[in-house]
């Protein structure tokens, strides 16, 4: 055994057959330091991970398993290349791998955001690498941006430290990283390929940013289902679906660039997607005119929805009152009467924040049948921005004038159903700067489940609250999901 000197904090660490000289520290893990190091034997520069304390007997076994698995996976283009390793009894364990440029985590925190094309490439890389691990009968158990490296623009998986054979049932405490850990693991279930799928999907949300393309969004929602059976079975199935979503996206992007007939004058401008991390832009100001009501077909549809809800609630009187109200003139500024099958706390004027109680979900058994959804803060109504689109339709606040685009129903099963029978959904994972909402085909996903609390909060995906994002402007006021904080911007009512 040769003794090699690594300058810096880890002065004299014993090395294996190859000697290395540290050229600097690349990063630190919980129990190791990763050096950019030069092999004095082969003259190449590698990433050298050196453990800072000696391994226990168990850790020693795991280290050998990690190296053995890593070596087998190493030929795959999306797994970081394994070079050499050792865990001498009298010194620190170490692993040398190919040197990469940076971690995906770093890249996602830098500007500019990834282009759509790069996002698809990296997402496919991540799933290809993970599919190889699954194909070899293992699970990774710690997929996250910090464990994905970039090498010449491509993503490679690293850190097989807690990878395990799929059929091994000796796993006790859930391993992995908070935020990326599949929810069933917290409930004591054993990890399997679907828990890796969950972590990979959360990672992909980060790659695609706040505004993922249509099919990708749906796929990621599915892959982060709380029920593992609803997710793609493994990374290979996930990859197949991502590739299909990419093909659809590419085809529709090509169609988008083709010239289109001008939109009808009285419709609002459609949202344009600008980039993976870009916030949905505001539409052009829409003109409010008495004649700006929706086509009769939309009205009939909206009423049919209400009819179904009313029937479910056993309230024909309700339906009659709604029909009566509609016939009085959709598009007029007359407000509908307040009709609640639920709590009276949902109606009336803004609730002063000092009198607000702690957030408690309203009874989910309550079929709250409603009309407009008003922000108590801005005294404006939530409205749909443009024609219903399969790529998601934006929503924002606007003057309450009771057009079909402004009518919403909080259904008994927790959906907020609106224009064109679509549902309000949260558009991505929780983000520090706020998470957008949009209208989407109704599906039984957590991103579409809402509850109106007794203190007028609309609580949705991951316990976030629907929030007004800024002061009302001539272009409408954006809304988004934020951490529930009890601010007046988070108070809503259906009326
Ligand atoms: N092959 C490599 N090429 C370039 N940088 C690397 C390489 N391997 C690791 N790094 C850098 O070193 C950092 C630490 O890596 P390491 O795998 O030890 O830690 P970790 O995964 O963050 O933590 P832990 O090992 O506790 O889970 C990484 O975040 C990355 O920035």
PDB file of C-alpha atoms in Angstrom, residues 137-242:
ATOM      1  CA  UNK A 137     -32.404  -5.337 -10.118  1.00  0.00           C
ATOM      2  CA  UNK A 138     -31.457  -2.422  -7.850  1.00  0.00           C
ATOM      3  CA  UNK A 139     -33.008   0.773  -6.593  1.00  0.00           C
ATOM      4  CA  UNK A 140     -31.023   3.966  -6.105  1.00  0.00           C
ATOM      5  CA  UNK A 141     -32.948   5.370  -3.099  1.00  0.00           C
ATOM      6  CA  UNK A 142     -31.450   8.855  -3.251  1.00  0.00           C
ATOM      7  CA  UNK A 143     -32.234  10.395  -6.612  1.00  0.00           C
ATOM      8  CA  UNK A 144     -31.990  14.193  -6.313  1.00  0.00           C
ATOM      9  CA  UNK A 145     -30.228  17.000  -8.216  1.00  0.00           C
ATOM     10  CA  UNK A 146     -27.249  16.831  -5.816  1.00  0.00           C
ATOM     11  CA  UNK A 147     -26.618  13.234  -6.862  1.00  0.00           C
ATOM     12  CA  UNK A 148     -26.742  13.975 -10.574  1.00  0.00           C
ATOM     13  CA  UNK A 149     -23.656  15.352 -12.274  1.00  0.00           C
ATOM     14  CA  UNK A 150     -23.275  17.077 -15.604  1.00  0.00           C
ATOM     15  CA  UNK A 151     -20.578  16.025 -18.022  1.00  0.00           C
ATOM     16  CA  UNK A 152     -20.351  17.904 -21.294  1.00  0.00           C
ATOM     17  CA  UNK A 153     -23.992  18.841 -21.059  1.00  0.00           C
ATOM     18  CA  UNK A 154     -25.238  15.325 -20.300  1.00  0.00           C
ATOM     19  CA  UNK A 155     -26.491  14.059 -16.943  1.00  0.00           C
ATOM     20  CA  UNK A 156     -24.924  11.110 -15.137  1.00  0.00           C
ATOM     21  CA  UNK A 157     -26.056   9.528 -11.880  1.00  0.00           C
ATOM     22  CA  UNK A 158     -23.649   9.181  -9.008  1.00  0.00           C
ATOM     23  CA  UNK A 159     -23.677   8.180  -5.357  1.00  0.00           C
ATOM     24  CA  UNK A 160     -24.741   4.557  -5.346  1.00  0.00           C
ATOM     25  CA  UNK A 161     -23.993   4.602  -1.603  1.00  0.00           C
ATOM     26  CA  UNK A 162     -27.454   3.562  -0.501  1.00  0.00           C
ATOM     27  CA  UNK A 163     -28.527   1.652  -3.590  1.00  0.00           C
ATOM     28  CA  UNK A 164     -29.939  -1.745  -2.655  1.00  0.00           C
ATOM     29  CA  UNK A 165     -31.137  -4.894  -4.369  1.00  0.00           C
ATOM     30  CA  UNK A 166     -34.879  -4.517  -4.964  1.00  0.00           C
ATOM     31  CA  UNK A 167     -35.765  -7.755  -3.195  1.00  0.00           C
ATOM     32  CA  UNK A 168     -33.812  -7.000  -0.044  1.00  0.00           C
ATOM     33  CA  UNK A 169     -36.212  -6.477   2.846  1.00  0.00           C
ATOM     34  CA  UNK A 170     -33.763  -5.467   5.502  1.00  0.00           C
ATOM     35  CA  UNK A 171     -34.246  -1.756   5.064  1.00  0.00           C
ATOM     36  CA  UNK A 172     -35.439  -0.115   8.223  1.00  0.00           C
ATOM     37  CA  UNK A 173     -35.518   3.664   8.521  1.00  0.00           C
ATOM     38  CA  UNK A 174     -36.374   5.406   5.257  1.00  0.00           C
ATOM     39  CA  UNK A 175     -33.182   6.490   3.513  1.00  0.00           C
ATOM     40  CA  UNK A 176     -33.038   9.323   1.017  1.00  0.00           C
ATOM     41  CA  UNK A 177     -33.391  13.090   1.066  1.00  0.00           C
ATOM     42  CA  UNK A 178     -36.337  15.078   2.427  1.00  0.00           C
ATOM     43  CA  UNK A 179     -38.406  16.581  -0.343  1.00  0.00           C
ATOM     44  CA  UNK A 180     -37.461  13.787  -2.734  1.00  0.00           C
ATOM     45  CA  UNK A 181     -38.564  10.895  -0.554  1.00  0.00           C
ATOM     46  CA  UNK A 182     -41.697   9.040  -1.682  1.00  0.00           C
ATOM     47  CA  UNK A 183     -44.497   9.563   0.862  1.00  0.00           C
ATOM     48  CA  UNK A 184     -45.119   5.836   1.450  1.00  0.00           C
ATOM     49  CA  UNK A 185     -41.597   5.492   2.862  1.00  0.00           C
ATOM     50  CA  UNK A 186     -42.563   7.837   5.669  1.00  0.00           C
ATOM     51  CA  UNK A 187     -45.488   5.496   6.352  1.00  0.00           C
ATOM     52  CA  UNK A 188     -43.123   2.573   6.828  1.00  0.00           C
ATOM     53  CA  UNK A 189     -43.490   0.931   3.402  1.00  0.00           C
ATOM     54  CA  UNK A 190     -40.490  -0.696   1.746  1.00  0.00           C
ATOM     55  CA  UNK A 191     -38.851   1.237  -1.083  1.00  0.00           C
ATOM     56  CA  UNK A 192     -39.088  -0.149  -4.589  1.00  0.00           C
ATOM     57  CA  UNK A 193     -38.625   1.090  -8.140  1.00  0.00           C
ATOM     58  CA  UNK A 194     -41.723   3.279  -7.743  1.00  0.00           C
ATOM     59  CA  UNK A 195     -40.199   5.192  -4.839  1.00  0.00           C
ATOM     60  CA  UNK A 196     -37.227   5.948  -7.124  1.00  0.00           C
ATOM     61  CA  UNK A 197     -39.772   7.026  -9.767  1.00  0.00           C
ATOM     62  CA  UNK A 198     -41.234   9.486  -7.255  1.00  0.00           C
ATOM     63  CA  UNK A 199     -37.813  10.991  -6.420  1.00  0.00           C
ATOM     64  CA  UNK A 200     -36.923  11.177 -10.112  1.00  0.00           C
ATOM     65  CA  UNK A 201     -40.218  12.958 -10.854  1.00  0.00           C
ATOM     66  CA  UNK A 202     -39.538  15.592  -8.171  1.00  0.00           C
ATOM     67  CA  UNK A 203     -36.086  16.019  -9.715  1.00  0.00           C
ATOM     68  CA  UNK A 204     -37.655  16.420 -13.163  1.00  0.00           C
ATOM     69  CA  UNK A 205     -39.977  19.118 -11.826  1.00  0.00           C
ATOM     70  CA  UNK A 206     -36.807  21.039 -10.976  1.00  0.00           C
ATOM     71  CA  UNK A 207     -35.380  20.430 -14.443  1.00  0.00           C
ATOM     72  CA  UNK A 208     -38.497  21.611 -16.288  1.00  0.00           C
ATOM     73  CA  UNK A 209     -39.059  24.541 -13.933  1.00  0.00           C
ATOM     74  CA  UNK A 210     -42.288  26.268 -13.140  1.00  0.00           C
ATOM     75  CA  UNK A 211     -43.860  25.831 -16.512  1.00  0.00           C
ATOM     76  CA  UNK A 212     -43.381  22.302 -17.812  1.00  0.00           C
ATOM     77  CA  UNK A 213     -44.956  21.380 -21.154  1.00  0.00           C
ATOM     78  CA  UNK A 214     -48.427  19.929 -21.177  1.00  0.00           C
ATOM     79  CA  UNK A 215     -47.769  16.198 -21.340  1.00  0.00           C
ATOM     80  CA  UNK A 216     -44.754  16.443 -19.047  1.00  0.00           C
ATOM     81  CA  UNK A 217     -46.791  18.138 -16.363  1.00  0.00           C
ATOM     82  CA  UNK A 218     -49.395  15.388 -16.473  1.00  0.00           C
ATOM     83  CA  UNK A 219     -46.748  12.701 -16.421  1.00  0.00           C
ATOM     84  CA  UNK A 220     -44.977  14.260 -13.437  1.00  0.00           C
ATOM     85  CA  UNK A 221     -48.241  14.646 -11.579  1.00  0.00           C
ATOM     86  CA  UNK A 222     -48.858  10.963 -12.119  1.00  0.00           C
ATOM     87  CA  UNK A 223     -45.321   9.972 -11.199  1.00  0.00           C
ATOM     88  CA  UNK A 224     -45.669  11.853  -7.899  1.00  0.00           C
ATOM     89  CA  UNK A 225     -49.012  10.229  -7.037  1.00  0.00           C
ATOM     90  CA  UNK A 226     -49.199   9.421  -3.356  1.00  0.00           C
ATOM     91  CA  UNK A 227     -50.259   5.888  -4.294  1.00  0.00           C
ATOM     92  CA  UNK A 228     -47.247   4.026  -5.775  1.00  0.00           C
ATOM     93  CA  UNK A 229     -49.522   1.899  -7.987  1.00  0.00           C
ATOM     94  CA  UNK A 230     -50.552   5.039  -9.878  1.00  0.00           C
ATOM     95  CA  UNK A 231     -46.953   5.844 -10.867  1.00  0.00           C
ATOM     96  CA  UNK A 232     -45.023   4.389 -13.805  1.00  0.00           C
ATOM     97  CA  UNK A 233     -43.791   0.996 -12.563  1.00  0.00           C
ATOM     98  CA  UNK A 234     -40.104   1.777 -13.030  1.00  0.00           C
ATOM     99  CA  UNK A 235     -37.703   4.215 -14.661  1.00  0.00           C
ATOM    100  CA  UNK A 236     -37.928   2.492 -18.005  1.00  0.00           C
ATOM    101  CA  UNK A 237     -41.740   2.906 -18.133  1.00  0.00           C
ATOM    102  CA  UNK A 238     -41.297   6.506 -16.958  1.00  0.00           C
ATOM    103  CA  UNK A 239     -38.752   7.138 -19.729  1.00  0.00           C
ATOM    104  CA  UNK A 240     -41.074   5.691 -22.396  1.00  0.00           C
ATOM    105  CA  UNK A 241     -43.797   8.097 -21.334  1.00  0.00           C
ATOM    106  CA  UNK A 242     -41.453  11.048 -21.172  1.00  0.00           C
TER     107      UNK A 242
END
